Structure formats: structure tokens, C-alpha cells
């Protein structure tokens, strides 16, 4: 069967042959045994309902083995024989160009070169899933190949509920992930519901089909590192940035450090993922010996090198050894998947990677103890470095939160706040998000590199034109992004789809998108798919990350994210998503995203202006109401440009009124 025929087939009537477990692929760790005997039967019934009854007896044996061996039912047998990657949009079967674009994005998320655990349908973060099993993938792709522009596909945590009549202006797909009742949103609830096959952790761009490989976070990390050095008033050249994690999102850190111009040491315990990042050119050197690492960093400092070094080992040992050797760490952070601390998100020191994977499945309580012991030790050493001048920040991975739960010395004197800020709280929030600047991204659906280069030039021209009249308050943000887009091609950022990202405000996003749409209409480039990271101005309510610089008491509310996705859906988005979890963990955040297909039409032009304006200014208005100065400035400027926008501005309160 051809690729198109296999897509149209969906779940095959004849069972495919059992597939061998591929040891060359980076696999998810075994999940802990959390279901009762009766619940396991329910999980199996839930899995078998995708298949005709004549196959149940055979599949029951197989799925039982998967459940016992891996802690999940992935349905490996049904993994397609064809290679999964972002094909040119013309190669997908279907009646709707918008649906074809979504198929392209789904396949990009599951590309072996992009996904962290592709055979488990996990894109990044250890558990950020596109689907729960391969039957869901097959059925979803079939629905997308059949749908028209007058239908909408409803996705429930990876399960395609079905195609429903709608209209051309409606989203083609509406995605929800992990939207459980709040009282059932603890970590073990996720494990239970995911094992039952009824809910999943979609992370952010994993479960919303908008991940573009490590490039997506390289840009944000580059901006973060540059602004962090600005904050401590140091030149990045010769400066040392120590962090950890080389997985899906964290793998961007070494490349971002190189672009910023500093020395980056990034520790990782997984040899396979370290080698992948090295092969992709995201790391300059790999070192597995602490003695060698100390000497190499000393040399890099002396020569003021720009270099990225992966240390194959535990980051706690690096912090401790650098302290003993009196090596100054200018910037310190951590980007392991601590939103998922008990299932492979963070590996404790003093135990091998292989032994840790066995322990987390067979002795979960002991593994949890080891992780928390390691976190206390981790924080103790960071505190010592900070006393010597290190600037440490939480990189949005729940490091501070989980360290506090482990009893580490991480709380401020008031016992309410953490000693160290979130990078959003201290850097990205006040410097970018409050002014409306966030991660705007696009994908060239043609798959052509020349289209990507043309879009780079178009975006750069637009940004340079905006810079001519932009106010001083946002000149730095604009200039950083002009520099970024000019160097994007040379930095070899593409992994998977022909995609690009930059930080822009509503004005920049709308003008860039409109320029793309005109270029498509003039046959200069092919179809473009717009999107963004959920990690943005407006899409995410996350009290320890995206909304950590909200100080009016509303950072634990989720009105903004819900309003965002509802507003996007009726203003022209091609697909929308809303998730529980993402970045900092299940139950800790609500986040929403979108995708929008540009086809060169007048309708696309109208939709992009309406939707992108709302998508940014919804968040600015909320940040303005929280009394954030940058957002007050930005929303007033937006109202001057758009007379139909009327936003309530907060009145200042004199602090002296509250003096004792």
C-alpha cells in the first residue's frame, strides 16, 4: 500500500505483524504499576474497543504484556511501516488543505529526529504526548484525510471523538488534553487516568501539534541567556552558564548558549540523547570525566571561548566539583523535566541511569526518596555558589517547586516565596511578555528550504521597517529579533519541518503574517502554517512560570488561558488546543495554543488580523490589570492603534496609605 492508501485505511482490518521493540530508539521509561486488578481489566477493555471483536482474544494477550512490561498500552503492533516526518503538504491525501496541514504538523511531532520517545508517541518532556496509542494516531489521520472545510474534528486527550458538522469559519480541529476535574489533578491521578487510556499529558506544543524541534526553544533560551547576562551587567563572552537536561526542550540550551556567546556546560545522564544532540550539532563537545571537565572549562574561561559542552553525568556532581575548584558560575539553572520527577524527569545522583530506570518502576517510593535527597543536595550546592556571585534562576521546569516539596533550603526569609526567581518572573516577563513579545512561529508546508529562506527575508524586512518608528521601550526586543532572524539559517536550527521562530508583539506578528499571505498569493512561496509556543504572553496561566510576575493575587487563576483559546476559536484559528499541565506539571498550569493556515486568500488575511490581535492583547490586558508597568504602556499603545479596543486601566494606589 502507498503512504496515501495507508492513511485512508486508518485502523487495518487485518492485523499487521507484531513489531520488534527497537533498541536503537530512545524509549520512555517503564511507568509505575498503579492500577488495581479490576482497573487493569478496564484499561484493557478501553484499549480493545478500537478493534473489531474478532481480534480481541489475540490483542488481549499482547496488550496485557505491554501493560505489564511498560506500564502503558502503546499498541506497538500498529505503528506504521512508513517513515513518519513532515512531508510536503501535497503528499497528504484529503479534501481540506487545512486538514492536510494538521497531518503534516502531527507527523512532525512524531518524527524520530524530533520526538523524544517516538514509539511511545511522546514528543518531549518525558511524557508530553501527541496520542496515547497508535490506534488513536491511525484513526485521527484517517479522519483528517476524509474531512471537509465544513467539519470539525474533536480530540479528547489523543482520542479522536469524531467529525462533527460545522462551517468554514470554525476551527478544523479542537484539542483538549488532561482536562480533568480539579480535585482529581494530582500526579498519581495523571498516572492512573493515562494508564486507563482516558486522559493524557499533552505538555504544550506536543499535544497541540505545534512543536518544531529544539529550535522552538532555542530562540527563547537565547533571549533569556542574553537578558540574564544584561541583568547581572556582564558580557556573555567568557561567562559560564551551567545547567542540565538535553531532552526535547532542554536540548536547546547548548545551541542557545553558543548563539549568546558564552561557555555552556549542560549535564545529561542519558547517553543516547546526548549522542543525538551531538550528532545534530547542538553540542560542540561531550565530556564524561569530571577532571577533564574542570580543565576544559578553565581553559575556555581563560581563552574567552564560545563553546557548548555536554557533561555525561549528574549535574549535582558538577555543581559540587566546581565549588571545590572555585570555578565561578555566572548563570546557573536547570531544565530537567521536574514536572515529572518520579517517572524519569529528574535522575538522582549516586545511581546509574539504568538502575534508576529499574528503581522508578519497581521501587517507586525508594526512587522518590532518592530524587528528593538529590534535590536537597543540589540546592545546598547552588546556595553556596550564589554566595560567591552566581545568578541562579528556575527555568520553568518546577525545579524550585519540587525542591521545596523535598524540604530543600529553597525558601526566602518570608517562608512564602522562593529564594530564586523564575526566569519569567525576573527576565522574560518584565522584559518581553509584558510588552507583548512572545514566540511566534511558522512552518513552510511545501517542505522547501528556499521557502524558509524567503520567509526569513520577509520577516526581517518587516521587523526592520517596524523598528524605524518603534518606541524606545521595545527597541531592544526588536533589535534582538532582527539579529536572530539574520543568523537563523547559518545557525542550522531546522530539525524536522522547515520552520522558524522569533519573538514579536501583535503588530509584528500581524504584519509578518500579512506579508507571508501576500507572498503566497503572488506564488512566491507555498502555504504557511502559523502558530506559537503556549509559553507566551496570553496562552498560559502558570503561577510558577508564565504568570509568575503577576502580583495582584490572580496568578493561580486560569481565566486568561481559557479566554485565549475560546477567543482564538471564533476569530479564525485553524485549530485550537487547551491543556492541563505543560512545562511545570500536571495540575500546576492551564495552557492553550493554536495553529493557523495561510493560503494567500482574503479570508486568511481577515482571520490572521482578527485572531493574532486578540491572541496577544488578551494577555497584555490581564497583565495590565495586574499593574505591570510594561503592559500598561503596551495596552495603551494598542488602544491608540485600534479604536475598537477598550481596556480597563488600573488606578495607582499610594503605598503610604498603608503605613502603620
PDB file of C-alpha atoms in Angstrom, residues 34-306:
ATOM      1  CA  UNK A  34      -0.646   1.996  39.765  1.00  0.00           C
ATOM      2  CA  UNK A  35      -3.859   0.180  38.760  1.00  0.00           C
ATOM      3  CA  UNK A  36      -5.790  -2.399  40.742  1.00  0.00           C
ATOM      4  CA  UNK A  37      -6.621  -5.750  39.151  1.00  0.00           C
ATOM      5  CA  UNK A  38     -10.078  -4.519  38.144  1.00  0.00           C
ATOM      6  CA  UNK A  39      -8.699  -1.243  36.822  1.00  0.00           C
ATOM      7  CA  UNK A  40      -6.234  -3.164  34.652  1.00  0.00           C
ATOM      8  CA  UNK A  41      -9.156  -5.051  33.134  1.00  0.00           C
ATOM      9  CA  UNK A  42     -10.816  -1.695  32.454  1.00  0.00           C
ATOM     10  CA  UNK A  43      -7.649  -0.381  30.781  1.00  0.00           C
ATOM     11  CA  UNK A  44      -7.606  -3.439  28.528  1.00  0.00           C
ATOM     12  CA  UNK A  45     -11.298  -3.094  27.673  1.00  0.00           C
ATOM     13  CA  UNK A  46     -10.679   0.549  26.846  1.00  0.00           C
ATOM     14  CA  UNK A  47      -7.827  -0.380  24.508  1.00  0.00           C
ATOM     15  CA  UNK A  48      -9.691  -3.205  22.769  1.00  0.00           C
ATOM     16  CA  UNK A  49     -12.676  -1.002  21.876  1.00  0.00           C
ATOM     17  CA  UNK A  50     -10.679   0.400  18.941  1.00  0.00           C
ATOM     18  CA  UNK A  51     -10.704  -3.015  17.231  1.00  0.00           C
ATOM     19  CA  UNK A  52     -13.178  -5.474  15.834  1.00  0.00           C
ATOM     20  CA  UNK A  53     -14.182  -8.195  18.306  1.00  0.00           C
ATOM     21  CA  UNK A  54     -12.648 -10.921  16.147  1.00  0.00           C
ATOM     22  CA  UNK A  55      -9.197  -9.570  17.089  1.00  0.00           C
ATOM     23  CA  UNK A  56      -9.809  -9.183  20.817  1.00  0.00           C
ATOM     24  CA  UNK A  57      -8.512 -12.532  22.045  1.00  0.00           C
ATOM     25  CA  UNK A  58      -5.179 -12.113  20.252  1.00  0.00           C
ATOM     26  CA  UNK A  59      -4.757  -8.454  21.135  1.00  0.00           C
ATOM     27  CA  UNK A  60      -5.739  -9.031  24.772  1.00  0.00           C
ATOM     28  CA  UNK A  61      -2.641 -11.168  25.309  1.00  0.00           C
ATOM     29  CA  UNK A  62      -0.443  -8.611  23.584  1.00  0.00           C
ATOM     30  CA  UNK A  63      -1.869  -5.545  25.343  1.00  0.00           C
ATOM     31  CA  UNK A  64      -1.662  -7.279  28.713  1.00  0.00           C
ATOM     32  CA  UNK A  65       2.034  -7.862  28.094  1.00  0.00           C
ATOM     33  CA  UNK A  66       2.534  -4.197  27.157  1.00  0.00           C
ATOM     34  CA  UNK A  67       0.688  -3.018  30.246  1.00  0.00           C
ATOM     35  CA  UNK A  68       2.795  -5.248  32.497  1.00  0.00           C
ATOM     36  CA  UNK A  69       6.084  -4.506  30.724  1.00  0.00           C
ATOM     37  CA  UNK A  70       5.811  -0.770  30.123  1.00  0.00           C
ATOM     38  CA  UNK A  71       3.022   0.447  32.402  1.00  0.00           C
ATOM     39  CA  UNK A  72       1.053   1.664  29.357  1.00  0.00           C
ATOM     40  CA  UNK A  73      -0.692   0.182  26.319  1.00  0.00           C
ATOM     41  CA  UNK A  74       1.003   1.756  23.300  1.00  0.00           C
ATOM     42  CA  UNK A  75      -0.202  -0.774  20.687  1.00  0.00           C
ATOM     43  CA  UNK A  76       3.261  -1.058  19.109  1.00  0.00           C
ATOM     44  CA  UNK A  77       1.958  -3.560  16.522  1.00  0.00           C
ATOM     45  CA  UNK A  78       0.018  -0.737  14.842  1.00  0.00           C
ATOM     46  CA  UNK A  79       2.967   1.629  14.439  1.00  0.00           C
ATOM     47  CA  UNK A  80       3.013   2.450  10.693  1.00  0.00           C
ATOM     48  CA  UNK A  81       5.578   0.908   8.357  1.00  0.00           C
ATOM     49  CA  UNK A  82       6.109   4.202   6.536  1.00  0.00           C
ATOM     50  CA  UNK A  83       8.581   6.799   7.781  1.00  0.00           C
ATOM     51  CA  UNK A  84       6.945   9.497   9.881  1.00  0.00           C
ATOM     52  CA  UNK A  85       8.105  13.040   9.128  1.00  0.00           C
ATOM     53  CA  UNK A  86       6.737  16.357   7.852  1.00  0.00           C
ATOM     54  CA  UNK A  87       6.129  15.621   4.189  1.00  0.00           C
ATOM     55  CA  UNK A  88       5.293  18.387   1.710  1.00  0.00           C
ATOM     56  CA  UNK A  89       1.606  19.201   2.127  1.00  0.00           C
ATOM     57  CA  UNK A  90       0.871  17.999  -1.411  1.00  0.00           C
ATOM     58  CA  UNK A  91       1.717  14.401  -0.427  1.00  0.00           C
ATOM     59  CA  UNK A  92      -1.114  14.079   2.108  1.00  0.00           C
ATOM     60  CA  UNK A  93      -4.476  12.703   0.961  1.00  0.00           C
ATOM     61  CA  UNK A  94      -7.560  14.731   1.731  1.00  0.00           C
ATOM     62  CA  UNK A  95     -10.331  17.124   0.805  1.00  0.00           C
ATOM     63  CA  UNK A  96      -9.213  20.012   3.030  1.00  0.00           C
ATOM     64  CA  UNK A  97      -5.874  21.838   2.745  1.00  0.00           C
ATOM     65  CA  UNK A  98      -6.251  22.861   6.367  1.00  0.00           C
ATOM     66  CA  UNK A  99      -6.614  19.230   7.431  1.00  0.00           C
ATOM     67  CA  UNK A 100      -3.555  18.284   5.355  1.00  0.00           C
ATOM     68  CA  UNK A 101      -1.570  20.965   7.166  1.00  0.00           C
ATOM     69  CA  UNK A 102      -2.576  19.462  10.507  1.00  0.00           C
ATOM     70  CA  UNK A 103      -1.480  15.987   9.346  1.00  0.00           C
ATOM     71  CA  UNK A 104       1.889  17.483   8.425  1.00  0.00           C
ATOM     72  CA  UNK A 105       2.268  19.006  11.884  1.00  0.00           C
ATOM     73  CA  UNK A 106       1.239  15.785  13.662  1.00  0.00           C
ATOM     74  CA  UNK A 107       3.836  13.811  11.731  1.00  0.00           C
ATOM     75  CA  UNK A 108       6.500  16.389  12.510  1.00  0.00           C
ATOM     76  CA  UNK A 109       5.796  15.954  16.223  1.00  0.00           C
ATOM     77  CA  UNK A 110       6.374  12.196  15.861  1.00  0.00           C
ATOM     78  CA  UNK A 111       9.437  12.328  13.595  1.00  0.00           C
ATOM     79  CA  UNK A 112      12.267  10.193  15.052  1.00  0.00           C
ATOM     80  CA  UNK A 113      14.594  13.195  14.699  1.00  0.00           C
ATOM     81  CA  UNK A 114      12.178  15.431  16.586  1.00  0.00           C
ATOM     82  CA  UNK A 115      10.355  13.321  19.189  1.00  0.00           C
ATOM     83  CA  UNK A 116      11.978  12.302  22.462  1.00  0.00           C
ATOM     84  CA  UNK A 117      10.226   8.894  22.623  1.00  0.00           C
ATOM     85  CA  UNK A 118       8.695   8.498  19.137  1.00  0.00           C
ATOM     86  CA  UNK A 119       7.459   4.915  19.517  1.00  0.00           C
ATOM     87  CA  UNK A 120       5.556   5.919  22.660  1.00  0.00           C
ATOM     88  CA  UNK A 121       4.140   8.956  20.790  1.00  0.00           C
ATOM     89  CA  UNK A 122       5.896  11.332  23.209  1.00  0.00           C
ATOM     90  CA  UNK A 123       7.393  14.490  21.734  1.00  0.00           C
ATOM     91  CA  UNK A 124       9.259  15.950  24.711  1.00  0.00           C
ATOM     92  CA  UNK A 125       9.359  16.402  28.483  1.00  0.00           C
ATOM     93  CA  UNK A 126       9.327  12.668  29.249  1.00  0.00           C
ATOM     94  CA  UNK A 127       5.532  12.421  28.978  1.00  0.00           C
ATOM     95  CA  UNK A 128       4.385  15.147  26.567  1.00  0.00           C
ATOM     96  CA  UNK A 129       2.232  13.037  24.267  1.00  0.00           C
ATOM     97  CA  UNK A 130       0.574  13.595  20.899  1.00  0.00           C
ATOM     98  CA  UNK A 131      -1.538  10.463  21.337  1.00  0.00           C
ATOM     99  CA  UNK A 132      -1.856   7.734  23.951  1.00  0.00           C
ATOM    100  CA  UNK A 133      -1.561   4.866  21.470  1.00  0.00           C
ATOM    101  CA  UNK A 134      -1.090   4.081  17.793  1.00  0.00           C
ATOM    102  CA  UNK A 135      -4.758   3.327  17.175  1.00  0.00           C
ATOM    103  CA  UNK A 136      -5.544   6.945  18.021  1.00  0.00           C
ATOM    104  CA  UNK A 137      -2.923   8.121  15.547  1.00  0.00           C
ATOM    105  CA  UNK A 138      -4.269   5.934  12.736  1.00  0.00           C
ATOM    106  CA  UNK A 139      -7.861   6.932  13.336  1.00  0.00           C
ATOM    107  CA  UNK A 140      -7.034  10.645  13.605  1.00  0.00           C
ATOM    108  CA  UNK A 141      -5.089  10.670  10.355  1.00  0.00           C
ATOM    109  CA  UNK A 142      -7.975   8.865   8.621  1.00  0.00           C
ATOM    110  CA  UNK A 143     -10.497  11.421   9.890  1.00  0.00           C
ATOM    111  CA  UNK A 144      -8.285  14.297   8.744  1.00  0.00           C
ATOM    112  CA  UNK A 145      -7.940  12.736   5.286  1.00  0.00           C
ATOM    113  CA  UNK A 146     -11.738  12.496   4.981  1.00  0.00           C
ATOM    114  CA  UNK A 147     -12.879  15.800   6.462  1.00  0.00           C
ATOM    115  CA  UNK A 148     -14.116  18.832   4.545  1.00  0.00           C
ATOM    116  CA  UNK A 149     -13.915  22.511   5.462  1.00  0.00           C
ATOM    117  CA  UNK A 150     -17.408  22.227   6.878  1.00  0.00           C
ATOM    118  CA  UNK A 151     -16.474  19.722   9.588  1.00  0.00           C
ATOM    119  CA  UNK A 152     -14.585  19.914  12.880  1.00  0.00           C
ATOM    120  CA  UNK A 153     -12.650  17.053  14.468  1.00  0.00           C
ATOM    121  CA  UNK A 154     -12.999  16.843  18.244  1.00  0.00           C
ATOM    122  CA  UNK A 155      -9.914  15.473  20.052  1.00  0.00           C
ATOM    123  CA  UNK A 156     -10.217  14.241  23.654  1.00  0.00           C
ATOM    124  CA  UNK A 157      -6.724  13.692  25.121  1.00  0.00           C
ATOM    125  CA  UNK A 158      -5.441  11.983  21.982  1.00  0.00           C
ATOM    126  CA  UNK A 159      -8.729  10.217  21.194  1.00  0.00           C
ATOM    127  CA  UNK A 160     -10.495  11.410  18.032  1.00  0.00           C
ATOM    128  CA  UNK A 161     -14.103  11.592  19.198  1.00  0.00           C
ATOM    129  CA  UNK A 162     -15.248  12.170  15.649  1.00  0.00           C
ATOM    130  CA  UNK A 163     -16.067  14.583  12.841  1.00  0.00           C
ATOM    131  CA  UNK A 164     -18.921  16.992  13.501  1.00  0.00           C
ATOM    132  CA  UNK A 165     -20.744  19.322  11.105  1.00  0.00           C
ATOM    133  CA  UNK A 166     -19.598  22.947  11.499  1.00  0.00           C
ATOM    134  CA  UNK A 167     -18.697  25.647   8.944  1.00  0.00           C
ATOM    135  CA  UNK A 168     -15.730  27.117   7.097  1.00  0.00           C
ATOM    136  CA  UNK A 169     -15.035  29.765   9.735  1.00  0.00           C
ATOM    137  CA  UNK A 170     -14.884  27.208  12.560  1.00  0.00           C
ATOM    138  CA  UNK A 171     -11.640  25.507  13.636  1.00  0.00           C
ATOM    139  CA  UNK A 172     -10.959  22.269  11.763  1.00  0.00           C
ATOM    140  CA  UNK A 173      -9.756  20.629  14.994  1.00  0.00           C
ATOM    141  CA  UNK A 174     -10.404  21.355  18.664  1.00  0.00           C
ATOM    142  CA  UNK A 175      -7.962  19.667  21.059  1.00  0.00           C
ATOM    143  CA  UNK A 176      -8.256  19.153  24.805  1.00  0.00           C
ATOM    144  CA  UNK A 177      -5.643  17.348  26.882  1.00  0.00           C
ATOM    145  CA  UNK A 178      -5.796  16.343  30.533  1.00  0.00           C
ATOM    146  CA  UNK A 179      -8.853  18.435  31.325  1.00  0.00           C
ATOM    147  CA  UNK A 180      -9.811  16.523  34.457  1.00  0.00           C
ATOM    148  CA  UNK A 181     -11.895  17.724  37.390  1.00  0.00           C
ATOM    149  CA  UNK A 182      -9.583  19.838  39.654  1.00  0.00           C
ATOM    150  CA  UNK A 183      -9.899  17.521  42.673  1.00  0.00           C
ATOM    151  CA  UNK A 184      -8.501  14.702  40.507  1.00  0.00           C
ATOM    152  CA  UNK A 185      -5.474  16.532  39.159  1.00  0.00           C
ATOM    153  CA  UNK A 186      -2.698  15.204  41.397  1.00  0.00           C
ATOM    154  CA  UNK A 187       0.355  13.476  39.829  1.00  0.00           C
ATOM    155  CA  UNK A 188      -0.902   9.986  40.663  1.00  0.00           C
ATOM    156  CA  UNK A 189      -4.242  10.850  39.075  1.00  0.00           C
ATOM    157  CA  UNK A 190      -2.401  11.502  35.817  1.00  0.00           C
ATOM    158  CA  UNK A 191      -0.641   8.144  36.059  1.00  0.00           C
ATOM    159  CA  UNK A 192      -3.928   6.383  36.713  1.00  0.00           C
ATOM    160  CA  UNK A 193      -6.007   8.086  34.009  1.00  0.00           C
ATOM    161  CA  UNK A 194      -3.236   7.797  31.434  1.00  0.00           C
ATOM    162  CA  UNK A 195      -2.808   4.093  32.166  1.00  0.00           C
ATOM    163  CA  UNK A 196      -6.569   3.628  31.821  1.00  0.00           C
ATOM    164  CA  UNK A 197      -6.322   5.313  28.425  1.00  0.00           C
ATOM    165  CA  UNK A 198      -8.768   8.118  29.231  1.00  0.00           C
ATOM    166  CA  UNK A 199      -6.511  11.156  29.610  1.00  0.00           C
ATOM    167  CA  UNK A 200      -3.033  12.291  28.674  1.00  0.00           C
ATOM    168  CA  UNK A 201      -0.400  14.903  29.392  1.00  0.00           C
ATOM    169  CA  UNK A 202      -0.089  16.935  26.212  1.00  0.00           C
ATOM    170  CA  UNK A 203       2.682  19.198  27.525  1.00  0.00           C
ATOM    171  CA  UNK A 204       2.297  22.370  25.476  1.00  0.00           C
ATOM    172  CA  UNK A 205       3.153  22.084  21.785  1.00  0.00           C
ATOM    173  CA  UNK A 206       3.328  18.260  21.866  1.00  0.00           C
ATOM    174  CA  UNK A 207      -0.388  17.621  22.230  1.00  0.00           C
ATOM    175  CA  UNK A 208      -1.290  20.631  20.103  1.00  0.00           C
ATOM    176  CA  UNK A 209       0.785  19.599  17.059  1.00  0.00           C
ATOM    177  CA  UNK A 210       2.939  22.744  17.060  1.00  0.00           C
ATOM    178  CA  UNK A 211       6.367  21.503  18.193  1.00  0.00           C
ATOM    179  CA  UNK A 212       9.141  22.444  15.753  1.00  0.00           C
ATOM    180  CA  UNK A 213      12.048  20.628  17.357  1.00  0.00           C
ATOM    181  CA  UNK A 214      14.581  22.233  19.692  1.00  0.00           C
ATOM    182  CA  UNK A 215      14.603  25.398  17.550  1.00  0.00           C
ATOM    183  CA  UNK A 216      11.307  26.339  19.166  1.00  0.00           C
ATOM    184  CA  UNK A 217      13.005  26.850  22.498  1.00  0.00           C
ATOM    185  CA  UNK A 218      16.469  27.825  21.206  1.00  0.00           C
ATOM    186  CA  UNK A 219      15.257  31.313  20.442  1.00  0.00           C
ATOM    187  CA  UNK A 220      13.577  31.839  23.809  1.00  0.00           C
ATOM    188  CA  UNK A 221      16.608  30.404  25.567  1.00  0.00           C
ATOM    189  CA  UNK A 222      18.932  32.679  23.596  1.00  0.00           C
ATOM    190  CA  UNK A 223      16.858  35.720  24.577  1.00  0.00           C
ATOM    191  CA  UNK A 224      16.790  34.505  28.188  1.00  0.00           C
ATOM    192  CA  UNK A 225      20.556  33.992  28.388  1.00  0.00           C
ATOM    193  CA  UNK A 226      21.293  37.353  26.733  1.00  0.00           C
ATOM    194  CA  UNK A 227      18.932  39.183  29.085  1.00  0.00           C
ATOM    195  CA  UNK A 228      20.241  37.285  32.108  1.00  0.00           C
ATOM    196  CA  UNK A 229      23.766  38.481  31.359  1.00  0.00           C
ATOM    197  CA  UNK A 230      22.369  42.003  30.855  1.00  0.00           C
ATOM    198  CA  UNK A 231      20.641  41.742  34.220  1.00  0.00           C
ATOM    199  CA  UNK A 232      23.908  40.950  36.014  1.00  0.00           C
ATOM    200  CA  UNK A 233      25.699  43.530  33.843  1.00  0.00           C
ATOM    201  CA  UNK A 234      28.193  41.062  32.367  1.00  0.00           C
ATOM    202  CA  UNK A 235      29.304  40.332  28.832  1.00  0.00           C
ATOM    203  CA  UNK A 236      28.398  36.761  27.814  1.00  0.00           C
ATOM    204  CA  UNK A 237      31.835  36.297  26.208  1.00  0.00           C
ATOM    205  CA  UNK A 238      33.862  34.213  28.630  1.00  0.00           C
ATOM    206  CA  UNK A 239      30.906  33.868  31.003  1.00  0.00           C
ATOM    207  CA  UNK A 240      29.869  30.422  32.275  1.00  0.00           C
ATOM    208  CA  UNK A 241      26.315  29.073  32.131  1.00  0.00           C
ATOM    209  CA  UNK A 242      25.737  25.769  33.984  1.00  0.00           C
ATOM    210  CA  UNK A 243      22.522  23.846  33.536  1.00  0.00           C
ATOM    211  CA  UNK A 244      21.233  20.317  32.873  1.00  0.00           C
ATOM    212  CA  UNK A 245      18.952  18.387  30.547  1.00  0.00           C
ATOM    213  CA  UNK A 246      19.361  17.600  26.839  1.00  0.00           C
ATOM    214  CA  UNK A 247      15.925  16.155  26.104  1.00  0.00           C
ATOM    215  CA  UNK A 248      13.180  17.621  23.927  1.00  0.00           C
ATOM    216  CA  UNK A 249      13.060  21.208  25.165  1.00  0.00           C
ATOM    217  CA  UNK A 250      16.209  21.345  27.252  1.00  0.00           C
ATOM    218  CA  UNK A 251      18.323  20.159  24.314  1.00  0.00           C
ATOM    219  CA  UNK A 252      18.180  23.722  23.005  1.00  0.00           C
ATOM    220  CA  UNK A 253      20.320  25.123  25.804  1.00  0.00           C
ATOM    221  CA  UNK A 254      23.821  24.451  24.381  1.00  0.00           C
ATOM    222  CA  UNK A 255      22.922  25.884  20.975  1.00  0.00           C
ATOM    223  CA  UNK A 256      21.374  28.961  22.603  1.00  0.00           C
ATOM    224  CA  UNK A 257      24.487  29.438  24.723  1.00  0.00           C
ATOM    225  CA  UNK A 258      26.623  29.393  21.577  1.00  0.00           C
ATOM    226  CA  UNK A 259      24.419  31.988  19.907  1.00  0.00           C
ATOM    227  CA  UNK A 260      24.549  34.175  23.025  1.00  0.00           C
ATOM    228  CA  UNK A 261      28.349  33.781  23.056  1.00  0.00           C
ATOM    229  CA  UNK A 262      29.027  32.208  26.457  1.00  0.00           C
ATOM    230  CA  UNK A 263      30.508  28.938  27.753  1.00  0.00           C
ATOM    231  CA  UNK A 264      27.711  26.435  28.341  1.00  0.00           C
ATOM    232  CA  UNK A 265      28.034  23.272  30.411  1.00  0.00           C
ATOM    233  CA  UNK A 266      24.906  21.134  30.220  1.00  0.00           C
ATOM    234  CA  UNK A 267      24.782  17.871  32.177  1.00  0.00           C
ATOM    235  CA  UNK A 268      22.750  14.883  30.969  1.00  0.00           C
ATOM    236  CA  UNK A 269      22.580  11.310  32.309  1.00  0.00           C
ATOM    237  CA  UNK A 270      21.114   9.723  29.171  1.00  0.00           C
ATOM    238  CA  UNK A 271      23.961   8.739  26.827  1.00  0.00           C
ATOM    239  CA  UNK A 272      21.611   8.092  23.903  1.00  0.00           C
ATOM    240  CA  UNK A 273      20.008  11.541  23.900  1.00  0.00           C
ATOM    241  CA  UNK A 274      23.417  13.143  24.470  1.00  0.00           C
ATOM    242  CA  UNK A 275      24.726  11.448  21.341  1.00  0.00           C
ATOM    243  CA  UNK A 276      21.660  12.517  19.361  1.00  0.00           C
ATOM    244  CA  UNK A 277      22.199  16.167  20.307  1.00  0.00           C
ATOM    245  CA  UNK A 278      25.894  15.889  19.464  1.00  0.00           C
ATOM    246  CA  UNK A 279      25.119  14.320  16.082  1.00  0.00           C
ATOM    247  CA  UNK A 280      22.630  17.105  15.377  1.00  0.00           C
ATOM    248  CA  UNK A 281      25.321  19.699  16.029  1.00  0.00           C
ATOM    249  CA  UNK A 282      23.613  21.175  19.076  1.00  0.00           C
ATOM    250  CA  UNK A 283      26.673  20.423  21.252  1.00  0.00           C
ATOM    251  CA  UNK A 284      30.325  21.116  20.466  1.00  0.00           C
ATOM    252  CA  UNK A 285      31.931  18.607  22.849  1.00  0.00           C
ATOM    253  CA  UNK A 286      30.963  15.685  25.103  1.00  0.00           C
ATOM    254  CA  UNK A 287      32.917  15.004  28.310  1.00  0.00           C
ATOM    255  CA  UNK A 288      32.205  12.226  30.819  1.00  0.00           C
ATOM    256  CA  UNK A 289      35.073  12.782  33.278  1.00  0.00           C
ATOM    257  CA  UNK A 290      34.871  15.490  35.955  1.00  0.00           C
ATOM    258  CA  UNK A 291      38.632  16.045  35.989  1.00  0.00           C
ATOM    259  CA  UNK A 292      38.617  16.631  32.256  1.00  0.00           C
ATOM    260  CA  UNK A 293      35.583  18.910  32.532  1.00  0.00           C
ATOM    261  CA  UNK A 294      37.253  21.117  35.153  1.00  0.00           C
ATOM    262  CA  UNK A 295      40.351  21.536  32.976  1.00  0.00           C
ATOM    263  CA  UNK A 296      38.315  22.205  29.830  1.00  0.00           C
ATOM    264  CA  UNK A 297      36.162  24.885  31.472  1.00  0.00           C
ATOM    265  CA  UNK A 298      39.201  26.587  32.986  1.00  0.00           C
ATOM    266  CA  UNK A 299      40.782  26.734  29.531  1.00  0.00           C
ATOM    267  CA  UNK A 300      37.581  28.065  27.933  1.00  0.00           C
ATOM    268  CA  UNK A 301      37.362  30.786  30.566  1.00  0.00           C
ATOM    269  CA  UNK A 302      40.999  31.764  30.096  1.00  0.00           C
ATOM    270  CA  UNK A 303      40.563  31.983  26.314  1.00  0.00           C
ATOM    271  CA  UNK A 304      37.082  33.576  26.493  1.00  0.00           C
ATOM    272  CA  UNK A 305      35.727  30.863  24.208  1.00  0.00           C
ATOM    273  CA  UNK A 306      32.225  30.410  22.960  1.00  0.00           C
TER     274      UNK A 306
END
